Structures are given as structure tokens and as C-alpha cells.
Amino acid sequence: MRVLADEFPDLTISKVRFLEAEGLVSPPRTAAGYRQFTSADVDRLRWVLRAQRDRFWPLTTIREALAAADRGLAPAADGHGARPPEPPPDADVPDVDDLLVRGPTRLTHRELVGATGLAEAEVEALVEHGLLRPGPDGSHGEDDLRAAHAAAGLARLGLEARHLRAFRAAADRESGLLEQATASLRGAEAARSRAEAVHHALALHAALVRGGLTGHDGQR
């Protein structure tokens, strides 16, 4: 048991044999009768020795705690009694938030202001210049929320709503082109194809804008 000698310098073969006789450790034996301690056996023996040295637990308490652990239970702090351990999160079970049935996002003007950090006048300007398009009841959907967040970021660079009208004009042209390209599709095929069209259009738009800023050599 050299592996335990540093932590337990007084450990002897006789002590290990005693613990084995008490049923606290059960290392397998070779055909010739020699004990073969696996890493799990060593860990178990280390736990027993620490329980004796650090917690002053008697053998009956240690035996009870080990029996609980062997059944997958977590021994109590004093070694008496046990409880099932907290199960780890199950990757196949959705979070509570994912199980909540949510309707489409509908924010009031004031809620949009609070969510984005923009001033009320700035949100009003985004509506005026067509960057935000509230519904008939004046509420703002998820796209407006995303657009307002993006506009807030650009505002920190000095770009006001009036400067961003080009984005709305380009988006309307792109949306019209994609609508025309997928107009003949129906059902699930149409929904997936439109989603793919939006995905590729956004990738193209991002690449073109990025390329326009950096140039071909990345030094523009």
C-alpha cells in the first residue's frame, strides 16, 4: 500500500487485513491468493482511513455509510442515515422556461424604451424613419426589439435614426426579392425555404457590409 504511505505512514498490512475482515474493503485476489487493489479499492480504503482519522467514526458507522454509498445514496454528515443524491440535470428534459407557452412578443412603447436604453425621442425617431414598425395596437414585436437594440449600438457611434433609413430601404428591397423567389412554394416547404432564404440573405448582407468596411486586404 505504498500509494497511501505518505498520507497514512502508520498503515500496515495487518490493518488492511483487519479492515478486510470487517468487510469494509474487499480487494479481489489472484489465483495464488494475493490481493489486487484496483484504484477503486484504494479510494475506498483511503475513505475508510480518513473517516477513522478525521471524523473519529467507529467501524459500525463507517460500515453503515459505505453500505449507503454502495446503494448510490449520500451518507449523512454524521454517517447515520442517508439520502438520495441530487440528480444531475437531464439533457433530454427541457428547462422550465422552454416548457412555458409564450405568445409572440408584444412590447409597449415604454417597455421598448426600457429594454433598449434608448430615450423615448430616439424610439419615436426610429418609428418615424421606418426602422421600427409597431402593430395596429401600437405594440412592438421581436423584430422591432432586435432592430432597436442594433440602433442603440449604432447610436453610440453617432448614427441617428435619419442616418439609418438606408438600412430600411435595403431591407425592404431584399425582403421583396426573397418573397418573389419563394412565392410559388406552399406549406412546410415554403416555411423552410423562406427560413433558408433569410439565413443566406443575412449572411450575404453581413459579408457585403463587412467587406465594404475592411476591403479585400483587410486594411481599408
Short mmCIF file of C-alpha atoms in Angstrom, two decimals:
data_model
loop_
_atom_site.label_atom_id
_atom_site.label_comp_id
_atom_site.label_asym_id
_atom_site.label_seq_id
_atom_site.Cartn_x
_atom_site.Cartn_y
_atom_site.Cartn_z
CA MET A 1 0.00 0.00 0.00
CA ARG A 2 2.80 2.36 -0.88
CA VAL A 3 0.37 4.67 -2.63
CA LEU A 4 -1.18 5.54 0.76
CA ALA A 5 2.06 5.65 2.74
CA ASP A 6 2.53 9.43 2.53
CA GLU A 7 -0.91 10.21 3.92
CA PHE A 8 -1.05 7.27 6.33
CA PRO A 9 2.53 6.44 7.39
CA ASP A 10 1.30 4.10 10.14
CA LEU A 11 -0.74 1.95 7.76
CA THR A 12 0.28 -1.70 7.99
CA ILE A 13 -0.66 -4.88 6.18
CA SER A 14 -2.22 -6.08 9.41
CA LYS A 15 -4.51 -3.01 9.48
CA VAL A 16 -5.60 -3.63 5.89
CA ARG A 17 -6.29 -7.30 6.70
CA PHE A 18 -8.36 -6.22 9.71
CA LEU A 19 -10.46 -3.81 7.64
CA GLU A 20 -10.93 -6.53 5.04
CA ALA A 21 -12.06 -8.99 7.73
CA GLU A 22 -14.58 -6.37 8.89
CA GLY A 23 -15.97 -6.21 5.35
CA LEU A 24 -15.03 -2.58 4.78
CA VAL A 25 -12.72 -3.31 1.85
CA SER A 26 -12.86 -6.31 -0.44
CA PRO A 27 -9.97 -6.32 -2.92
CA PRO A 28 -10.05 -9.21 -5.40
CA ARG A 29 -7.40 -11.90 -5.15
CA THR A 30 -5.28 -13.63 -7.71
CA ALA A 31 -5.32 -17.40 -8.16
CA ALA A 32 -2.35 -17.53 -5.82
CA GLY A 33 -4.27 -15.65 -3.15
CA TYR A 34 -2.57 -12.27 -3.44
CA ARG A 35 -4.71 -9.15 -3.04
CA GLN A 36 -5.05 -6.92 -6.10
CA PHE A 37 -6.11 -3.41 -5.17
CA THR A 38 -7.78 -1.53 -8.01
CA SER A 39 -7.90 2.25 -7.99
CA ALA A 40 -11.47 2.00 -6.69
CA ASP A 41 -10.31 -0.25 -3.85
CA VAL A 42 -7.57 2.23 -2.95
CA ASP A 43 -10.07 5.12 -2.96
CA ARG A 44 -12.41 3.14 -0.72
CA LEU A 45 -9.61 2.26 1.69
CA ARG A 46 -8.49 5.91 1.75
CA TRP A 47 -12.06 6.98 2.59
CA VAL A 48 -12.24 4.46 5.45
CA LEU A 49 -8.93 5.59 6.89
CA ARG A 50 -9.89 9.25 6.68
CA ALA A 51 -13.23 8.55 8.34
CA GLN A 52 -11.36 6.96 11.24
CA ARG A 53 -8.68 9.61 11.50
CA ASP A 54 -10.59 12.82 10.75
CA ARG A 55 -14.14 12.03 11.88
CA PHE A 56 -13.39 9.50 14.60
CA TRP A 57 -16.14 7.28 13.24
CA PRO A 58 -16.40 3.78 14.69
CA LEU A 59 -16.43 0.81 12.35
CA THR A 60 -20.21 0.42 12.61
CA THR A 61 -20.78 3.99 11.39
CA ILE A 62 -18.26 3.55 8.57
CA ARG A 63 -19.92 0.29 7.55
CA GLU A 64 -23.34 1.98 7.50
CA ALA A 65 -22.04 4.89 5.40
CA LEU A 66 -20.34 2.55 2.93
CA ALA A 67 -23.48 0.44 2.60
CA ALA A 68 -25.43 3.59 1.74
CA ALA A 69 -22.82 4.70 -0.77
CA ASP A 70 -22.87 1.25 -2.39
CA ARG A 71 -26.60 1.77 -2.99
CA GLY A 72 -25.98 5.12 -4.65
CA LEU A 73 -27.04 7.16 -1.63
CA ALA A 74 -25.26 10.07 0.01
CA PRO A 75 -24.37 9.33 3.66
CA ALA A 76 -25.43 11.91 6.23
CA ALA A 77 -22.74 14.19 7.63
CA ASP A 78 -22.52 12.14 10.83
CA GLY A 79 -22.59 8.84 8.95
CA HIS A 80 -26.02 7.84 10.28
CA GLY A 81 -28.74 7.65 7.69
CA ALA A 82 -28.54 8.54 4.03
CA ARG A 83 -30.43 10.34 1.32
CA PRO A 84 -30.57 10.08 -2.46
CA PRO A 85 -28.09 12.45 -4.12
CA GLU A 86 -29.38 15.37 -6.15
CA PRO A 87 -29.76 14.09 -9.72
CA PRO A 88 -27.73 15.92 -12.35
CA PRO A 89 -29.64 17.92 -14.98
CA ASP A 90 -31.07 15.70 -17.70
CA ALA A 91 -30.05 16.95 -21.13
CA ASP A 92 -33.16 15.34 -22.61
CA VAL A 93 -35.52 17.27 -20.33
CA PRO A 94 -36.22 20.88 -21.36
CA ASP A 95 -35.85 23.72 -18.87
CA VAL A 96 -38.93 25.20 -17.26
CA ASP A 97 -38.57 28.29 -19.43
CA ASP A 98 -38.65 26.09 -22.53
CA LEU A 99 -41.87 24.48 -21.34
CA LEU A 100 -43.68 27.76 -20.88
CA VAL A 101 -46.05 28.51 -23.71
CA ARG A 102 -45.32 32.02 -24.86
CA GLY A 103 -47.20 34.14 -27.27
CA PRO A 104 -45.46 36.42 -29.76
CA THR A 105 -43.50 39.32 -28.29
CA ARG A 106 -45.60 42.45 -27.84
CA LEU A 107 -43.96 45.40 -26.13
CA THR A 108 -45.41 48.79 -25.40
CA HIS A 109 -43.52 51.90 -26.42
CA ARG A 110 -42.37 52.40 -22.83
CA GLU A 111 -41.26 48.77 -22.47
CA LEU A 112 -39.19 49.06 -25.63
CA VAL A 113 -37.54 52.18 -24.26
CA GLY A 114 -36.73 50.39 -21.02
CA ALA A 115 -35.42 47.28 -22.78
CA THR A 116 -33.02 49.10 -25.08
CA GLY A 117 -31.84 52.08 -23.04
CA LEU A 118 -32.89 54.46 -25.81
CA ALA A 119 -34.63 57.71 -24.98
CA GLU A 120 -38.30 57.98 -25.87
CA ALA A 121 -37.46 60.56 -28.51
CA GLU A 122 -34.96 58.18 -30.09
CA VAL A 123 -37.54 55.38 -30.31
CA GLU A 124 -40.05 57.82 -31.79
CA ALA A 125 -37.46 58.82 -34.39
CA LEU A 126 -36.86 55.17 -35.30
CA VAL A 127 -40.59 54.76 -35.85
CA GLU A 128 -40.77 57.97 -37.85
CA HIS A 129 -37.97 56.88 -40.18
CA GLY A 130 -39.39 53.40 -40.67
CA LEU A 131 -36.77 51.48 -38.71
CA LEU A 132 -39.46 50.28 -36.29
CA ARG A 133 -42.92 49.25 -37.39
CA PRO A 134 -45.37 48.96 -34.49
CA GLY A 135 -48.56 46.98 -34.99
CA PRO A 136 -52.07 48.39 -35.26
CA ASP A 137 -52.31 48.46 -31.47
CA GLY A 138 -49.01 50.32 -31.18
CA SER A 139 -47.11 47.33 -29.79
CA HIS A 140 -43.63 46.31 -30.93
CA GLY A 141 -42.69 42.74 -31.87
CA GLU A 142 -39.44 40.83 -31.58
CA ASP A 143 -38.04 42.22 -34.83
CA ASP A 144 -38.58 45.76 -33.57
CA LEU A 145 -36.84 44.82 -30.32
CA ARG A 146 -33.82 43.47 -32.21
CA ALA A 147 -33.76 46.48 -34.52
CA ALA A 148 -33.97 48.89 -31.58
CA HIS A 149 -31.05 47.15 -29.84
CA ALA A 150 -28.98 47.40 -33.03
CA ALA A 151 -29.93 51.04 -33.47
CA ALA A 152 -28.90 51.73 -29.86
CA GLY A 153 -25.47 50.29 -30.61
CA LEU A 154 -25.10 52.42 -33.73
CA ALA A 155 -26.31 55.47 -31.83
CA ARG A 156 -23.28 55.14 -29.59
CA LEU A 157 -21.21 55.63 -32.74
CA GLY A 158 -23.08 58.81 -33.59
CA LEU A 159 -25.54 57.34 -36.11
CA GLU A 160 -29.06 58.67 -35.60
CA ALA A 161 -32.32 57.29 -36.95
CA ARG A 162 -32.18 59.54 -40.01
CA HIS A 163 -28.84 58.02 -40.92
CA LEU A 164 -30.26 54.50 -40.80
CA ARG A 165 -33.01 54.90 -43.39
CA ALA A 166 -30.75 53.28 -45.97
CA PHE A 167 -30.89 50.06 -43.95
CA ARG A 168 -34.69 50.04 -44.09
CA ALA A 169 -34.70 50.72 -47.83
CA ALA A 170 -32.20 47.91 -48.45
CA ALA A 171 -34.09 45.51 -46.19
CA ASP A 172 -37.37 46.22 -47.99
CA ARG A 173 -35.76 45.54 -51.35
CA GLU A 174 -34.17 42.32 -50.10
CA SER A 175 -37.41 41.14 -48.50
CA GLY A 176 -39.29 41.79 -51.70
CA LEU A 177 -36.76 39.83 -53.71
CA LEU A 178 -36.94 36.85 -51.35
CA GLU A 179 -40.73 36.95 -51.28
CA GLN A 180 -40.79 36.85 -55.07
CA ALA A 181 -38.37 33.92 -55.15
CA THR A 182 -40.44 31.81 -52.72
CA ALA A 183 -43.94 32.92 -53.75
CA SER A 184 -44.75 29.68 -55.57
CA LEU A 185 -43.95 27.44 -52.58
CA ARG A 186 -46.63 26.12 -50.25
CA GLY A 187 -46.88 24.50 -46.82
CA ALA A 188 -43.92 23.27 -44.83
CA GLU A 189 -41.69 23.52 -47.88
CA ALA A 190 -42.43 27.22 -48.11
CA ALA A 191 -41.70 27.84 -44.41
CA ARG A 192 -38.36 26.05 -44.54
CA SER A 193 -37.35 27.62 -47.85
CA ARG A 194 -38.16 31.10 -46.57
CA ALA A 195 -36.13 30.43 -43.45
CA GLU A 196 -33.19 29.27 -45.56
CA ALA A 197 -33.58 32.31 -47.83
CA VAL A 198 -33.49 34.65 -44.85
CA HIS A 199 -30.45 32.84 -43.44
CA HIS A 200 -28.48 33.13 -46.67
CA ALA A 201 -29.62 36.69 -47.31
CA LEU A 202 -28.45 37.78 -43.87
CA ALA A 203 -25.12 36.01 -44.39
CA LEU A 204 -24.70 37.76 -47.75
CA HIS A 205 -25.68 41.13 -46.31
CA ALA A 206 -23.24 40.74 -43.41
CA ALA A 207 -20.43 39.67 -45.74
CA LEU A 208 -21.00 42.60 -48.08
CA VAL A 209 -21.16 45.18 -45.29
CA ARG A 210 -18.10 43.70 -43.62
CA GLY A 211 -16.26 43.58 -46.93
CA GLY A 212 -17.17 47.17 -47.66
CA LEU A 213 -15.63 48.26 -44.37
CA THR A 214 -12.45 46.20 -44.47
CA GLY A 215 -11.69 45.94 -48.17
CA HIS A 216 -10.12 42.91 -49.80
CA ASP A 217 -6.84 43.22 -47.91
CA GLY A 218 -8.44 43.77 -44.51
CA GLN A 219 -6.71 47.17 -44.13
CA ARG A 220 -9.24 49.58 -45.53
#
